[in-house]
Amino acid sequence: MDISIVVPVYNEEENITALYQELADVLKALSQTSEMIFVDDGSSDRSLNLLEEIQAADPSVIVISLRRNFGQTAAMSAGFDHAHGDIIITMDGDMQNDPHDIPKLIDKLNQGYDVVTGWRYQRKDPFLSRRLPSKIANKIISWITGVNLHDYGCTLKAFKREVTRNIRLYGEMHRFIPAIASGMGISFTEIKVNHRPRRFGTSKYGISRTIRVILDLMTVKFMLSYATRPLHIFGVLGFVASSLGFLMALVMTIQRQFYGMPLADRPLLLLAVLLMFIGIQFITIGLLAELVVRTYHESQQKPIYYVRKIVGLNTEQEN
């Protein structure tokens, strides 16, 4: 299989038939083997029924029905797990992503990139509620992760199969796939894509997701920088806190011994003791995290590195 299209769907009965027809026309023009994977994320409308009717008429369509609404990240992960294509393309089911951009993504991917992400250059969404928060979030995410993209929120992306095969998604992390995959040493780029106004249905996104995205961003940053060496962050915090507490206690001891200053009525003494205990706790957490990380990698034989290719040994192997 050359191409797999993964489309998470949640209550999009008005868009499904038209989206399928557009996708079918685009894929037919590509003259490559392809499949469409629609993941119904616990829809309460007729979305699943329509998808099953489409699948009955087109064997290249795969319908995955989740037992309840698990969220877009889980739906996308289910699509990755059941995709057979060497190239995997994700897109929304609301028809705001344009299927006619798929050939551009594939052409760019074939230029030697592992991930190509869409950039909704002229986004057709409300400014205050959608575009402005998105611009701010993209700047923050790019700064924290070091992976500079204009549009992390665009679902229209193309991946080589080995990228999706080596990542696990949780929470709201589907938007961070390029950043997560960057830890594997992948090459990525971004291209401008068409963004269309929503014609039917209502948006499933809102400001309420901001807090969850921020928390997931903290997780991504930790995983990128300290996943295999957690003591380096907890140990540093613990060392700094303990050192400050010790220095404060030392100063107060000198003041008490040589200048007769009392200690009993000084809140600074409690702060010094608290900092030393906090420092010890941070270091202990770091040591426990080191044990957890080693158990995680060794029990699952999960690699701490990813090989792109091996040249020599009489053969050339690609991963």
Coordinates of C-alpha atoms in Angstrom, one line a residue:
M1 CA 0.0 0.0 0.0
D2 CA 1.4 3.4 -1.0
I3 CA -0.9 5.9 0.8
S4 CA -3.2 5.8 3.8
I5 CA -5.5 8.6 4.6
V6 CA -6.5 8.8 8.3
V7 CA -9.6 10.9 9.1
P8 CA -10.9 11.1 12.6
V9 CA -14.7 11.7 12.6
Y10 CA -17.0 13.0 15.3
N11 CA -20.6 14.0 14.5
E12 CA -19.9 15.0 10.9
E13 CA -22.8 13.4 9.1
E14 CA -23.3 16.5 6.9
N15 CA -19.7 16.4 5.6
I16 CA -18.9 12.7 5.3
T17 CA -20.3 11.9 1.9
A18 CA -18.8 14.9 0.2
L19 CA -15.5 14.5 1.9
Y20 CA -15.3 10.8 0.8
Q21 CA -16.1 11.8 -2.8
E22 CA -13.4 14.5 -2.9
L23 CA -10.9 12.1 -1.4
A24 CA -11.8 9.3 -3.9
D25 CA -11.3 11.7 -6.8
V26 CA -8.0 12.9 -5.6
L27 CA -6.6 9.5 -4.8
K28 CA -7.8 8.1 -8.2
A29 CA -5.9 10.8 -10.0
L30 CA -2.7 9.9 -8.1
S31 CA -2.7 6.4 -9.7
Q32 CA -1.1 4.9 -6.5
T33 CA -2.5 2.2 -4.3
S34 CA -4.3 3.8 -1.4
E35 CA -6.8 3.4 1.4
M36 CA -9.1 5.7 3.4
I37 CA -9.3 5.0 7.1
F38 CA -12.2 6.8 8.8
V39 CA -12.2 6.6 12.6
D40 CA -15.6 7.2 14.1
D41 CA -14.8 8.7 17.6
G42 CA -18.1 7.7 19.3
S43 CA -20.4 9.9 17.1
S44 CA -24.0 10.3 18.3
D45 CA -25.4 11.2 14.9
R46 CA -25.5 9.2 11.7
S47 CA -21.8 9.4 10.9
L48 CA -21.1 5.8 11.6
N49 CA -24.0 4.6 9.5
L50 CA -22.9 6.7 6.5
L51 CA -19.4 5.5 6.8
E52 CA -20.6 1.8 6.8
E53 CA -22.6 2.5 3.7
I54 CA -19.6 4.0 2.0
Q55 CA -17.4 1.1 3.0
A56 CA -19.9 -1.4 1.6
A57 CA -19.6 0.2 -1.8
D58 CA -15.8 0.9 -1.7
P59 CA -13.5 -1.8 -0.4
S60 CA -10.6 0.7 -0.2
V61 CA -12.4 2.3 2.8
I62 CA -11.7 1.1 6.3
V63 CA -14.1 2.2 9.1
I64 CA -12.9 2.0 12.7
S65 CA -15.6 2.6 15.3
L66 CA -14.5 3.5 18.8
R67 CA -16.7 2.5 21.7
R68 CA -17.0 6.1 22.9
N69 CA -15.6 9.6 22.3
F70 CA -11.9 9.2 23.3
G71 CA -10.8 12.4 21.6
Q72 CA -8.9 13.2 18.4
T73 CA -5.6 12.0 19.6
A74 CA -6.9 8.5 20.4
A75 CA -8.8 8.4 17.1
M76 CA -5.7 9.4 15.2
S77 CA -3.6 6.8 17.0
A78 CA -6.2 4.1 16.1
G79 CA -5.9 5.1 12.5
F80 CA -2.0 4.9 12.6
D81 CA -2.2 1.4 14.2
H82 CA -4.4 0.1 11.3
A83 CA -2.8 2.0 8.4
H84 CA -0.9 0.0 5.8
G85 CA 0.5 2.8 3.6
D86 CA 4.2 3.8 3.3
I87 CA 2.9 7.4 3.5
I88 CA 0.2 8.3 6.0
I89 CA -1.8 11.5 5.7
T90 CA -4.0 12.9 8.4
M91 CA -6.8 15.4 7.9
D92 CA -10.0 16.6 9.7
G93 CA -13.4 15.3 8.9
D94 CA -15.1 18.7 8.7
M95 CA -14.0 19.5 5.1
Q96 CA -12.0 22.5 6.2
N97 CA -8.8 20.7 5.0
D98 CA -8.7 20.6 1.2
P99 CA -8.0 17.0 -0.2
H100 CA -6.5 18.6 -3.3
D101 CA -3.5 19.6 -1.2
I102 CA -2.6 15.9 -0.7
P103 CA -0.5 15.6 -3.9
K104 CA 1.6 18.6 -2.8
L105 CA 2.2 17.0 0.6
I106 CA 3.3 13.8 -1.1
D107 CA 5.6 15.5 -3.6
K108 CA 7.3 17.4 -0.7
L109 CA 7.6 14.3 1.4
N110 CA 9.3 12.5 -1.6
Q111 CA 11.9 15.3 -1.6
G112 CA 13.6 13.6 1.4
Y113 CA 11.5 14.7 4.3
D114 CA 10.0 12.5 7.0
V115 CA 7.1 14.8 8.0
V116 CA 5.4 17.5 6.0
T117 CA 2.9 19.7 7.9
G118 CA 0.2 22.0 6.5
W119 CA 0.2 25.7 7.2
R120 CA -3.2 27.3 7.0
Y121 CA -1.8 30.5 5.6
Q122 CA -5.2 32.1 5.0
R123 CA -7.2 30.5 7.8
K124 CA -11.0 30.8 7.6
D125 CA -11.8 30.9 11.3
P126 CA -12.9 33.7 13.7
F127 CA -10.0 35.8 14.7
L128 CA -10.5 36.4 18.5
S129 CA -11.7 32.9 19.4
R130 CA -9.6 30.8 17.1
R131 CA -6.8 32.5 15.1
L132 CA -5.4 34.8 17.8
P133 CA -5.1 32.1 20.5
S134 CA -3.6 29.8 17.8
K135 CA -0.9 32.3 16.8
I136 CA 0.1 32.8 20.4
A137 CA 0.1 29.0 21.0
N138 CA 2.2 28.3 17.9
K139 CA 4.8 30.9 19.0
I140 CA 5.0 29.4 22.5
I141 CA 5.2 25.8 21.3
S142 CA 7.9 26.6 18.8
W143 CA 9.9 28.4 21.4
I144 CA 9.6 25.7 24.1
T145 CA 10.1 22.6 21.8
G146 CA 12.6 24.2 19.4
V147 CA 10.6 22.9 16.5
N148 CA 9.6 26.0 14.6
L149 CA 6.2 25.7 12.8
H150 CA 3.7 28.3 11.9
D151 CA 0.7 26.1 12.5
Y152 CA 0.8 23.2 14.9
G153 CA -3.0 22.9 14.9
C154 CA -3.4 22.0 11.3
T155 CA -4.4 18.3 11.1
L156 CA -3.4 18.0 7.4
K157 CA 0.0 16.4 7.6
A158 CA 2.0 13.7 5.8
F159 CA 4.2 11.2 7.5
K160 CA 6.5 8.4 6.4
R161 CA 5.3 5.2 8.0
E162 CA 8.3 4.7 10.3
V163 CA 7.5 8.0 12.0
T164 CA 4.0 7.0 13.1
R165 CA 5.2 3.5 14.0
N166 CA 7.6 4.8 16.6
I167 CA 5.5 7.3 18.5
R168 CA 2.7 6.8 21.1
L169 CA 0.1 9.5 21.6
Y170 CA -1.8 10.5 24.7
G171 CA -3.9 13.4 25.9
E172 CA -4.0 16.1 23.2
M173 CA -0.6 15.3 21.8
H174 CA -1.7 14.8 18.2
R175 CA -0.8 18.5 17.5
F176 CA 2.7 17.9 18.9
I177 CA 3.6 15.0 16.6
P178 CA 6.3 17.0 14.7
A179 CA 7.9 18.0 18.0
I180 CA 7.6 14.5 19.5
A181 CA 9.1 12.9 16.3
S182 CA 11.9 15.5 16.3
G183 CA 13.4 13.4 19.2
M184 CA 13.9 10.6 16.6
G185 CA 16.0 13.0 14.5
I186 CA 13.5 13.3 11.7
S187 CA 13.5 15.9 8.9
F188 CA 10.4 18.0 8.6
T189 CA 9.1 21.0 6.7
E190 CA 5.9 23.0 6.3
I191 CA 3.9 24.1 3.2
K192 CA 1.0 26.4 2.7
V193 CA -2.3 24.7 2.3
N194 CA -5.8 25.8 1.5
H195 CA -8.2 26.2 4.4
R196 CA -11.9 26.3 3.8
P197 CA -14.7 27.7 6.0
R198 CA -16.8 25.2 7.7
R199 CA -20.1 24.6 5.8
F200 CA -21.9 22.2 8.0
G201 CA -21.9 21.2 11.7
T202 CA -20.2 22.9 14.6
S203 CA -16.5 23.1 15.7
K204 CA -15.4 20.7 18.3
Y205 CA -12.6 23.0 19.5
G206 CA -12.7 25.8 22.0
I207 CA -10.8 27.9 24.5
S208 CA -11.3 25.2 27.1
R209 CA -8.7 23.1 25.4
T210 CA -6.0 25.7 26.1
I211 CA -5.2 24.4 29.6
R212 CA -4.9 20.8 28.4
V213 CA -2.6 21.9 25.6
I214 CA -0.4 23.7 28.0
L215 CA -0.1 20.7 30.2
D216 CA 0.6 18.4 27.3
L217 CA 3.3 20.9 26.1
M218 CA 5.0 20.6 29.5
T219 CA 5.0 16.8 29.0
V220 CA 6.4 17.0 25.5
K221 CA 9.2 19.3 26.6
F222 CA 10.1 16.9 29.4
M223 CA 10.0 13.9 27.1
L224 CA 12.1 15.7 24.5
S225 CA 14.8 16.9 26.9
Y226 CA 14.8 14.6 30.0
A227 CA 12.9 11.4 29.1
T228 CA 16.1 9.3 29.4
R229 CA 17.8 11.4 32.1
P230 CA 15.1 12.7 34.6
L231 CA 17.7 13.1 37.4
H232 CA 19.3 15.9 35.4
I233 CA 16.2 18.1 35.9
F234 CA 15.0 16.9 39.4
G235 CA 18.6 16.7 40.6
V236 CA 19.4 20.2 39.6
L237 CA 16.3 21.5 41.2
G238 CA 17.0 19.6 44.4
F239 CA 20.7 20.7 44.4
V240 CA 19.7 24.4 44.0
A241 CA 17.0 24.2 46.7
S242 CA 19.3 22.3 49.2
S243 CA 22.1 24.7 48.6
L244 CA 20.0 27.8 49.2
G245 CA 18.6 26.2 52.4
F246 CA 22.1 25.3 53.6
L247 CA 23.5 28.7 52.9
M248 CA 20.6 30.4 54.7
A249 CA 21.1 28.1 57.7
L250 CA 24.9 28.7 57.6
V251 CA 24.4 32.5 57.6
M252 CA 21.9 32.3 60.5
T253 CA 24.2 30.0 62.5
I254 CA 27.1 32.5 62.1
Q255 CA 24.8 35.4 63.2
R256 CA 23.7 33.4 66.2
Q257 CA 27.2 32.3 67.3
F258 CA 29.1 35.5 66.7
Y259 CA 26.5 38.3 66.9
G260 CA 24.0 36.8 69.4
M261 CA 21.1 37.2 67.0
P262 CA 18.1 35.0 68.1
L263 CA 16.8 32.2 65.8
A264 CA 13.4 31.3 67.4
D265 CA 11.4 34.2 66.0
R266 CA 12.9 34.2 62.5
P267 CA 10.7 32.7 59.6
L268 CA 13.9 32.5 57.6
L269 CA 14.9 29.5 59.7
L270 CA 11.8 27.6 58.7
L271 CA 12.4 28.5 55.0
A272 CA 15.9 27.2 55.2
V273 CA 14.8 23.9 56.7
L274 CA 12.0 23.6 54.1
L275 CA 14.3 24.2 51.2
M276 CA 16.7 21.6 52.4
F277 CA 13.9 19.0 52.7
I278 CA 12.5 20.0 49.3
G279 CA 15.9 19.6 47.8
I280 CA 16.3 16.1 49.2
Q281 CA 12.8 15.2 47.9
F282 CA 13.6 16.4 44.4
I283 CA 16.8 14.4 44.3
T284 CA 14.8 11.3 45.6
I285 CA 12.2 11.8 42.9
G286 CA 14.9 12.0 40.3
L287 CA 16.5 8.8 41.4
L288 CA 13.1 7.0 41.4
A289 CA 12.4 8.4 38.0
E290 CA 15.7 7.0 36.8
L291 CA 14.6 3.6 38.0
V292 CA 11.2 4.0 36.2
V293 CA 12.9 5.1 32.9
R294 CA 15.2 2.1 33.0
T295 CA 12.4 -0.3 33.7
Y296 CA 10.3 1.3 30.9
H297 CA 13.1 1.0 28.3
E298 CA 14.5 -2.4 29.3
S299 CA 11.2 -4.2 29.9
Q300 CA 9.8 -3.3 26.5
Q301 CA 13.2 -3.3 24.8
K302 CA 12.4 0.2 23.7
P303 CA 15.4 1.8 22.0
I304 CA 16.9 5.1 23.2
Y305 CA 18.0 5.9 19.6
Y306 CA 16.7 5.4 16.1
V307 CA 18.8 4.4 13.1
R308 CA 18.0 6.0 9.7
K309 CA 20.1 3.5 7.7
I310 CA 23.1 1.2 8.0
V311 CA 25.7 1.2 5.2
G312 CA 28.2 -1.6 5.1
L313 CA 28.1 -5.2 6.4
N314 CA 27.7 -6.2 2.7
T315 CA 24.2 -4.6 2.6
E316 CA 22.5 -1.3 3.0
Q317 CA 19.5 -1.3 5.4
E318 CA 17.0 1.5 5.7
N319 CA 14.6 1.9 8.7

